[in-house]
mmCIF file with all atom_site columns, C-alpha atoms in Angstrom:
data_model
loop_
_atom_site.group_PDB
_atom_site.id
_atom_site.type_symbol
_atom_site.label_atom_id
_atom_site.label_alt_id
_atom_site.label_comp_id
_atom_site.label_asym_id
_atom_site.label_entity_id
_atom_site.label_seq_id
_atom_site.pdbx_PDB_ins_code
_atom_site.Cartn_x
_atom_site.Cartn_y
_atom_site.Cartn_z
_atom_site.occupancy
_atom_site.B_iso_or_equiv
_atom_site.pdbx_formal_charge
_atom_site.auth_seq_id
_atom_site.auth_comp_id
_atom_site.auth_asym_id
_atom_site.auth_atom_id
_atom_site.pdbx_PDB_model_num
ATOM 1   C CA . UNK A 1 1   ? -8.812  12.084  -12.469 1.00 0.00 ? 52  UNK A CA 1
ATOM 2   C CA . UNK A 1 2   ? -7.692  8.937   -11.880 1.00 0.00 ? 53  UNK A CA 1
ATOM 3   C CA . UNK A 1 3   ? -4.131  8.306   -10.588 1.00 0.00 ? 54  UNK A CA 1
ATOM 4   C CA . UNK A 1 4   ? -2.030  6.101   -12.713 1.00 0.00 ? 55  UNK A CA 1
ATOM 5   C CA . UNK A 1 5   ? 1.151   5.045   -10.408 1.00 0.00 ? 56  UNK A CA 1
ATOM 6   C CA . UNK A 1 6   ? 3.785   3.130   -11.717 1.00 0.00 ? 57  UNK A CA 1
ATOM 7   C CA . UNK A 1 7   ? 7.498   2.729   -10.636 1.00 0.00 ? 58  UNK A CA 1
ATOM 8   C CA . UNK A 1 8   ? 9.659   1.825   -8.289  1.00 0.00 ? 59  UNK A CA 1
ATOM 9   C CA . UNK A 1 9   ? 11.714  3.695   -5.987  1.00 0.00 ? 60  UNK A CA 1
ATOM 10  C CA . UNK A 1 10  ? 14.020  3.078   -2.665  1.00 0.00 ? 61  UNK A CA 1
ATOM 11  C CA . UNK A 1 11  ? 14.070  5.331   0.416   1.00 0.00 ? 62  UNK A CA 1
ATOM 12  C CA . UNK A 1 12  ? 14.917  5.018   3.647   1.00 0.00 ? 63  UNK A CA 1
ATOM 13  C CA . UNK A 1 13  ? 13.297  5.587   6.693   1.00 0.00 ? 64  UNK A CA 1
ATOM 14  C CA . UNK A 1 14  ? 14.206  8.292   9.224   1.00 0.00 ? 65  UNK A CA 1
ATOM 15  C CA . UNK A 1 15  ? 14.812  7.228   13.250  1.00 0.00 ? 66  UNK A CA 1
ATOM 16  C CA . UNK A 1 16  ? 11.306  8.777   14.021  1.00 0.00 ? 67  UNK A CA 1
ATOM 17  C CA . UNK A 1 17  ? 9.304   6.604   11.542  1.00 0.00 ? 68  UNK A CA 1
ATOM 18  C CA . UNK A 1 18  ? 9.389   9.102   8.625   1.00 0.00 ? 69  UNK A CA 1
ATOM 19  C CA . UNK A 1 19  ? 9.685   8.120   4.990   1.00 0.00 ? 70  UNK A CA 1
ATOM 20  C CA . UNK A 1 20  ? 9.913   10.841  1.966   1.00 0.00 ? 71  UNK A CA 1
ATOM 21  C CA . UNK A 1 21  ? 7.626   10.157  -0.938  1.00 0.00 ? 72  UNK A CA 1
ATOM 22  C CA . UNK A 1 22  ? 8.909   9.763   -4.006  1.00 0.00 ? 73  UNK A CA 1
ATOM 23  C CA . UNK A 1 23  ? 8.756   13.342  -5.512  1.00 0.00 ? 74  UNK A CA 1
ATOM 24  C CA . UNK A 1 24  ? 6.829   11.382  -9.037  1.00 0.00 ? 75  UNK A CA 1
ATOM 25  C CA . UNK A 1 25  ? 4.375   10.248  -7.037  1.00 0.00 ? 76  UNK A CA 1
ATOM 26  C CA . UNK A 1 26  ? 3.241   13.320  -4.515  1.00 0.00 ? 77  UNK A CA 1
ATOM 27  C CA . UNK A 1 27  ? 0.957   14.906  -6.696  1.00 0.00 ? 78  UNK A CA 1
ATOM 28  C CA . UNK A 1 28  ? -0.745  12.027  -7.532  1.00 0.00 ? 79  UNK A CA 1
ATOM 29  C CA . UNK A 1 29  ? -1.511  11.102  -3.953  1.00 0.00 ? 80  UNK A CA 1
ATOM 30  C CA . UNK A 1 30  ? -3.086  14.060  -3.147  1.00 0.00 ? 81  UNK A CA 1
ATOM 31  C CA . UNK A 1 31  ? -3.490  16.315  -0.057  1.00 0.00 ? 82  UNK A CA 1
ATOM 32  C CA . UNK A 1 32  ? -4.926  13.744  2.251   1.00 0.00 ? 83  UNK A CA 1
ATOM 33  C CA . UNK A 1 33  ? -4.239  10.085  2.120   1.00 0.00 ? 84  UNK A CA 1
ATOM 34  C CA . UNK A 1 34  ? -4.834  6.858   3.942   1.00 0.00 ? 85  UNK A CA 1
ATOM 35  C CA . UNK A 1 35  ? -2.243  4.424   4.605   1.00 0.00 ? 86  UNK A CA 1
ATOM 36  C CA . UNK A 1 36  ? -2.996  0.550   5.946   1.00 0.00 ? 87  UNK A CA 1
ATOM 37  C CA . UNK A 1 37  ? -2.179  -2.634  5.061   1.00 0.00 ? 88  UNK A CA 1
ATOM 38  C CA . UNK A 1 38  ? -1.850  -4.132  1.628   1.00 0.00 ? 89  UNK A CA 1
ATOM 39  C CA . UNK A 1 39  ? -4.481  -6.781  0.236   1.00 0.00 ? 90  UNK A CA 1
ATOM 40  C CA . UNK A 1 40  ? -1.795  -9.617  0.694   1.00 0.00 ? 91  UNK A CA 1
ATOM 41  C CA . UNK A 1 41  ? -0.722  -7.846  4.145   1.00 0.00 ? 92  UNK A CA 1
ATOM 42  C CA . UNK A 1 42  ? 3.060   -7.894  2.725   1.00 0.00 ? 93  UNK A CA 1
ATOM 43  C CA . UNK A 1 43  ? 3.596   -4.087  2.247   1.00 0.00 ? 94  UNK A CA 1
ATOM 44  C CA . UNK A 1 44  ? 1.736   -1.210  3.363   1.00 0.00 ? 95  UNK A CA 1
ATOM 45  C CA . UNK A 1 45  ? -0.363  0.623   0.461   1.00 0.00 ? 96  UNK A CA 1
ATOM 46  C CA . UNK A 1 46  ? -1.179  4.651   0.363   1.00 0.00 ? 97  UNK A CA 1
ATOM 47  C CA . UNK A 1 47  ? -4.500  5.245   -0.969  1.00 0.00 ? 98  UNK A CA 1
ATOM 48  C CA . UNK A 1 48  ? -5.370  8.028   -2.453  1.00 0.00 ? 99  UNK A CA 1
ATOM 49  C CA . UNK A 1 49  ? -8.845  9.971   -1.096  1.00 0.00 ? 100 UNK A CA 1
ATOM 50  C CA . UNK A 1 50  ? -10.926 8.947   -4.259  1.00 0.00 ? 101 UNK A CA 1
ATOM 51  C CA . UNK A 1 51  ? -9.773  4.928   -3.803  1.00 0.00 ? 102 UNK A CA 1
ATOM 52  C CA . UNK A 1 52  ? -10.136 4.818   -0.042  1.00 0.00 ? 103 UNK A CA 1
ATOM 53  C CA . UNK A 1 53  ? -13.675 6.066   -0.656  1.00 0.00 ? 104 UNK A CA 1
ATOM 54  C CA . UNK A 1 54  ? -14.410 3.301   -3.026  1.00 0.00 ? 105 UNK A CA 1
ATOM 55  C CA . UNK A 1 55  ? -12.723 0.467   -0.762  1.00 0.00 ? 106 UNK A CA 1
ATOM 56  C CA . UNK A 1 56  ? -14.808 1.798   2.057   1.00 0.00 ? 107 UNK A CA 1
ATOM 57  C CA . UNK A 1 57  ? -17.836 1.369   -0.307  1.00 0.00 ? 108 UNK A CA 1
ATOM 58  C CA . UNK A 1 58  ? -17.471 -1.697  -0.991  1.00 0.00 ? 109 UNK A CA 1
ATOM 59  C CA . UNK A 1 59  ? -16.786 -2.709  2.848   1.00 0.00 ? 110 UNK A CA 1
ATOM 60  C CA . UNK A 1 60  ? -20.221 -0.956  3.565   1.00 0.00 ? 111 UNK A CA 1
ATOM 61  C CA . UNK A 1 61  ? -21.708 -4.122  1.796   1.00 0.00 ? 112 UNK A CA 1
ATOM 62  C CA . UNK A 1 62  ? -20.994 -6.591  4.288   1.00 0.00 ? 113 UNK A CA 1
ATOM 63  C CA . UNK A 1 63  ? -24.123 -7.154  6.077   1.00 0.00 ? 114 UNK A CA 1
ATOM 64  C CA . UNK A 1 64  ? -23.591 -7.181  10.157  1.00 0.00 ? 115 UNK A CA 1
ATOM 65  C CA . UNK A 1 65  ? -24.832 -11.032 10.020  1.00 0.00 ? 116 UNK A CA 1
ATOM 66  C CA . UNK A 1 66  ? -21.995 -12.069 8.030   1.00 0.00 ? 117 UNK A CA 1
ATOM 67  C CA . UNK A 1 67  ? -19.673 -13.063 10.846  1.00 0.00 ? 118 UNK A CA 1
ATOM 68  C CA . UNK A 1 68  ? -16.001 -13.687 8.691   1.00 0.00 ? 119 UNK A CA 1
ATOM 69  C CA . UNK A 1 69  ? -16.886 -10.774 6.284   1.00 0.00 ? 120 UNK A CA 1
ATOM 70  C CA . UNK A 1 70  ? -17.441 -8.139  9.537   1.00 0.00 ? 121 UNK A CA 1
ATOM 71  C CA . UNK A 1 71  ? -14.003 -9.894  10.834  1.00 0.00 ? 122 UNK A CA 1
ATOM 72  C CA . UNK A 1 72  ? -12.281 -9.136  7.261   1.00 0.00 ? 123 UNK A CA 1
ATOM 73  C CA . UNK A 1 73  ? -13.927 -5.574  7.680   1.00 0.00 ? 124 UNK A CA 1
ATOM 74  C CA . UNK A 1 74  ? -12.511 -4.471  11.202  1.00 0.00 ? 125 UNK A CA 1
ATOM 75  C CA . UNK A 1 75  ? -9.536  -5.632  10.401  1.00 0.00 ? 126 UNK A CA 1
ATOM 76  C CA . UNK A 1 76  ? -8.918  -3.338  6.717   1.00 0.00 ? 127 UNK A CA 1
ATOM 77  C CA . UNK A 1 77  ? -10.621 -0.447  8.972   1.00 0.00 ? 128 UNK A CA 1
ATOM 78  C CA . UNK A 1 78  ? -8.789  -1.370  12.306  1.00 0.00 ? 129 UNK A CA 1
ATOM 79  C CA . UNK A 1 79  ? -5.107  -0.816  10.316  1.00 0.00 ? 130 UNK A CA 1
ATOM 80  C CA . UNK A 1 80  ? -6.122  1.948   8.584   1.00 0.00 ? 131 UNK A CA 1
ATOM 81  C CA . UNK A 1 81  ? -4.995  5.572   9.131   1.00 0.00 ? 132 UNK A CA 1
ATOM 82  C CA . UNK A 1 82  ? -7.195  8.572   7.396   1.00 0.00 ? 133 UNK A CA 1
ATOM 83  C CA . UNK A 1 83  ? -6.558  12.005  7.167   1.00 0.00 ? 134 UNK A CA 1
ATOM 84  C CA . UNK A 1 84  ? -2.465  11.534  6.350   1.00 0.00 ? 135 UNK A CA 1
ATOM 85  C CA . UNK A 1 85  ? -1.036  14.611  4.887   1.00 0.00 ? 136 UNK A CA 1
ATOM 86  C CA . UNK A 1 86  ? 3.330   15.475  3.725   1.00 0.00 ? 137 UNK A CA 1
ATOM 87  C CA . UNK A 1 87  ? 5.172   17.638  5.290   1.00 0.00 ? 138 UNK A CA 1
ATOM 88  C CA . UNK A 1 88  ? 6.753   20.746  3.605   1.00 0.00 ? 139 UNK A CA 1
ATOM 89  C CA . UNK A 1 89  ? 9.429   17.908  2.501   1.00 0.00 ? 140 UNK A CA 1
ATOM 90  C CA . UNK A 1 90  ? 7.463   15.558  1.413   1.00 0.00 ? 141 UNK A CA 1
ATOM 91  C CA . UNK A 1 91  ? 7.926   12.880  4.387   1.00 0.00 ? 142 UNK A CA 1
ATOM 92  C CA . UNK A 1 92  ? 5.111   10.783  6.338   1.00 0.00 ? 143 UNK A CA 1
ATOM 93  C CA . UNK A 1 93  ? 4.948   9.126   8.868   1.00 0.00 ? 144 UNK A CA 1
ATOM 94  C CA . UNK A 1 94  ? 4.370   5.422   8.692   1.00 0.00 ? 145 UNK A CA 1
ATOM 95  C CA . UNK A 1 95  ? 2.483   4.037   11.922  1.00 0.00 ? 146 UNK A CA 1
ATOM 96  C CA . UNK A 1 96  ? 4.701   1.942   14.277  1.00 0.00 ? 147 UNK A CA 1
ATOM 97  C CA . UNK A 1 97  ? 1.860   -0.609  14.238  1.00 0.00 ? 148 UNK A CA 1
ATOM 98  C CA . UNK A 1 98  ? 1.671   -1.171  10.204  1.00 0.00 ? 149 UNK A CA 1
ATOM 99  C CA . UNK A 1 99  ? 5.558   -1.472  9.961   1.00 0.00 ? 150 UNK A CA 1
ATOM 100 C CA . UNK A 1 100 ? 5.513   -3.776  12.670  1.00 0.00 ? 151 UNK A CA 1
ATOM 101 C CA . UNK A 1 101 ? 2.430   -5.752  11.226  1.00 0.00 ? 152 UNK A CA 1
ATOM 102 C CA . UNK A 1 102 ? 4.771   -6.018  7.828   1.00 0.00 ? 153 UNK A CA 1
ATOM 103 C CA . UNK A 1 103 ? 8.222   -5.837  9.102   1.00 0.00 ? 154 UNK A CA 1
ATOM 104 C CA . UNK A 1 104 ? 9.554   -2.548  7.691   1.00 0.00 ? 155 UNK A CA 1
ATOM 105 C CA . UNK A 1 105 ? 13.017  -2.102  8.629   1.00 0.00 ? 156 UNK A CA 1
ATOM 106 C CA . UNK A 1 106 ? 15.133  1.092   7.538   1.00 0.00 ? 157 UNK A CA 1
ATOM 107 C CA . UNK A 1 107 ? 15.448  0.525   3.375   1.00 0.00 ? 158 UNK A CA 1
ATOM 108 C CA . UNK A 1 108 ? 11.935  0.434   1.610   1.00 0.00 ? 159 UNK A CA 1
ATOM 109 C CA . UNK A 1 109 ? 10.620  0.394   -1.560  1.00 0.00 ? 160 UNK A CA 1
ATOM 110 C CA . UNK A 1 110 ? 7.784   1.945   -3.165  1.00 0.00 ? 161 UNK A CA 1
ATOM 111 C CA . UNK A 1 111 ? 5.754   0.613   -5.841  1.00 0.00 ? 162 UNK A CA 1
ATOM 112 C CA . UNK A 1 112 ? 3.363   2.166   -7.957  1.00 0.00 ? 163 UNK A CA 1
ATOM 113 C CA . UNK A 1 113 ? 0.507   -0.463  -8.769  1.00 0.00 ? 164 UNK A CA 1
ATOM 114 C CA . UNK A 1 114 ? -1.688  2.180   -10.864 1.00 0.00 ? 165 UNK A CA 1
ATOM 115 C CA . UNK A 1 115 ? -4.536  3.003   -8.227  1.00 0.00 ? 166 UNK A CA 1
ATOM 116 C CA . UNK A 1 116 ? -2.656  2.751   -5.206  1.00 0.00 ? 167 UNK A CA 1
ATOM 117 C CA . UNK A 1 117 ? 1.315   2.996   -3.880  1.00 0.00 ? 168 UNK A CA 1
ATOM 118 C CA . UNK A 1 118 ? 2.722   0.149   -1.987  1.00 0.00 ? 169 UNK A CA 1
ATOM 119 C CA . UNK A 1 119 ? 5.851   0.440   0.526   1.00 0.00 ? 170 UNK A CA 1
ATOM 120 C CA . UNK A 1 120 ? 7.609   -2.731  0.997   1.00 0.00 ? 171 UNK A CA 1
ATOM 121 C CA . UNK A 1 121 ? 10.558  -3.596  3.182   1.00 0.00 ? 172 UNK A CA 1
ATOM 122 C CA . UNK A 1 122 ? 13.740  -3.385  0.418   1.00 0.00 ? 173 UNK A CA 1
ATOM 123 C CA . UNK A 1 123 ? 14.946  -7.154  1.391   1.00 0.00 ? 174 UNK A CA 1
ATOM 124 C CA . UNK A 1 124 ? 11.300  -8.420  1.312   1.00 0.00 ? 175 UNK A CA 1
ATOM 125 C CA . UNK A 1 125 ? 10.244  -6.831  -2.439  1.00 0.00 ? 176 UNK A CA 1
ATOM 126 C CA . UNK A 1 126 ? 13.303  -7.872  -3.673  1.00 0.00 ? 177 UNK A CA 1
ATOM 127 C CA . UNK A 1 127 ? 12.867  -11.451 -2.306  1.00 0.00 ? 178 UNK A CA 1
ATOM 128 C CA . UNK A 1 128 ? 8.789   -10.979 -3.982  1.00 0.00 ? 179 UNK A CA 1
ATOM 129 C CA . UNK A 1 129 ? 10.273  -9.797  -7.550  1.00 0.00 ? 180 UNK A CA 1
ATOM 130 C CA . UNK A 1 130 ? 13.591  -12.676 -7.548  1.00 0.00 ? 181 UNK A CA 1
ATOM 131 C CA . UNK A 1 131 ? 10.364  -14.800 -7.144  1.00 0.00 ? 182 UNK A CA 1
ATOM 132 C CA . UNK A 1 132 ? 8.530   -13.147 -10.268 1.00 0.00 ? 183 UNK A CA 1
ATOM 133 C CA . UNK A 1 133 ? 11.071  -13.421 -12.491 1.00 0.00 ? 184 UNK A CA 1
ATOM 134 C CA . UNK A 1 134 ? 11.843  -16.971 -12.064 1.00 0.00 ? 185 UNK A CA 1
ATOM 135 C CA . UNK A 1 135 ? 7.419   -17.504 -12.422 1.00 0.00 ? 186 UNK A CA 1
ATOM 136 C CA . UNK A 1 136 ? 7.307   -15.004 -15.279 1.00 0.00 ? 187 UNK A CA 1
ATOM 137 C CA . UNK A 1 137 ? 5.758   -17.802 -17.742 1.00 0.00 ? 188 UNK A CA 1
ATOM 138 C CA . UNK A 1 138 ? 3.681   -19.142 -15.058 1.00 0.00 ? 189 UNK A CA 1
ATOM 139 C CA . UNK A 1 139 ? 2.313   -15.260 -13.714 1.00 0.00 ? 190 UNK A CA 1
ATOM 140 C CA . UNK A 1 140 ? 1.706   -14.284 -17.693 1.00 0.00 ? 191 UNK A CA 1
ATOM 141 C CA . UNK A 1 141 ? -0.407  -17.252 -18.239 1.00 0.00 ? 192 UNK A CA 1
ATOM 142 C CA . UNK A 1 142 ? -2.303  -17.098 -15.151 1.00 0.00 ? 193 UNK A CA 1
ATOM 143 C CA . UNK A 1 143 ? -3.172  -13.631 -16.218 1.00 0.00 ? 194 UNK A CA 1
ATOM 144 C CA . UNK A 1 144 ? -4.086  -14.326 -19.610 1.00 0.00 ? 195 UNK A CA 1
ATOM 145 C CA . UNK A 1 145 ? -6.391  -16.705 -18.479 1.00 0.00 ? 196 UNK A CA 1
ATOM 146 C CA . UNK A 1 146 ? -8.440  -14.367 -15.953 1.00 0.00 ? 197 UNK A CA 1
ATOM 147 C CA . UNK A 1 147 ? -8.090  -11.021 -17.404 1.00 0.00 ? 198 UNK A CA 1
#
């Protein structure tokens, strides 16, 4: 089954890099996860097993020759983490070098974007969505146009 995230929520993160998952989203997630950067490299993103698997498919398809595709390629794979799994709470632990890369600080946010979960920095998202709402016209007609 498909997940289907959607949502917002704000946690904080613990001094030893922890976060707790919002408890609407855990099941969704599943037992093992991957966590790494998102496609705009603004938040990090938690990918379920079943979506990892298809991102890594479609990174398979860059042929070795193709010099700025095998850069784009090792560096999705090279800030990604596999096998993540919750504690008995519920909490992960978010890799020094991915908060770093995005600059998570101690308030987050997590957003459910249907296939996947970002986790933004709090002052950052809500920076990103001040910036939506003042584009709304503009972001509904670029989407009617493409989609």
């Amino acid at each position: 089954m498909a997940a289907d995230f959607a949502g917002s929520f704000e946690h904080s993160l613990d001094s030893k890099g922890r976060v707790i998952i919002p408890v609407s989203l855990r099941d969704q997630l599943g037992e093992q996860f991957t966590i790494a950067l998102n496609s705009e490299n603004t938040a990090l993103a938690l990918y379920p097993l079943e979506k990892w698997e298809e991102i890594k498919a479609r990174l398979s398809q860059v042929r070795s020759t193709d010099v700025k595709g095998m850069m784009y390629v090792r560096y999705i794979m090279g800030n990604a983490y596999t096998g993540n799994v919750m504690d008995a709470q519920g909490r992960i632990l978010l890799p020094q070098k991915l908060r770093s890369k995005v600059g998570l600080a101690r308030e987050l946010v997590f957003v459910g974007m249907n296939d996947h979960i970002e986790i933004w920095d709090a002052s950052r998202y809500q920076a990103q969505e001040q910036e939506a709402e003042m584009d709304f016209a503009d972001l509904l007609a670029h989407m009617e146009e493409r989609y």
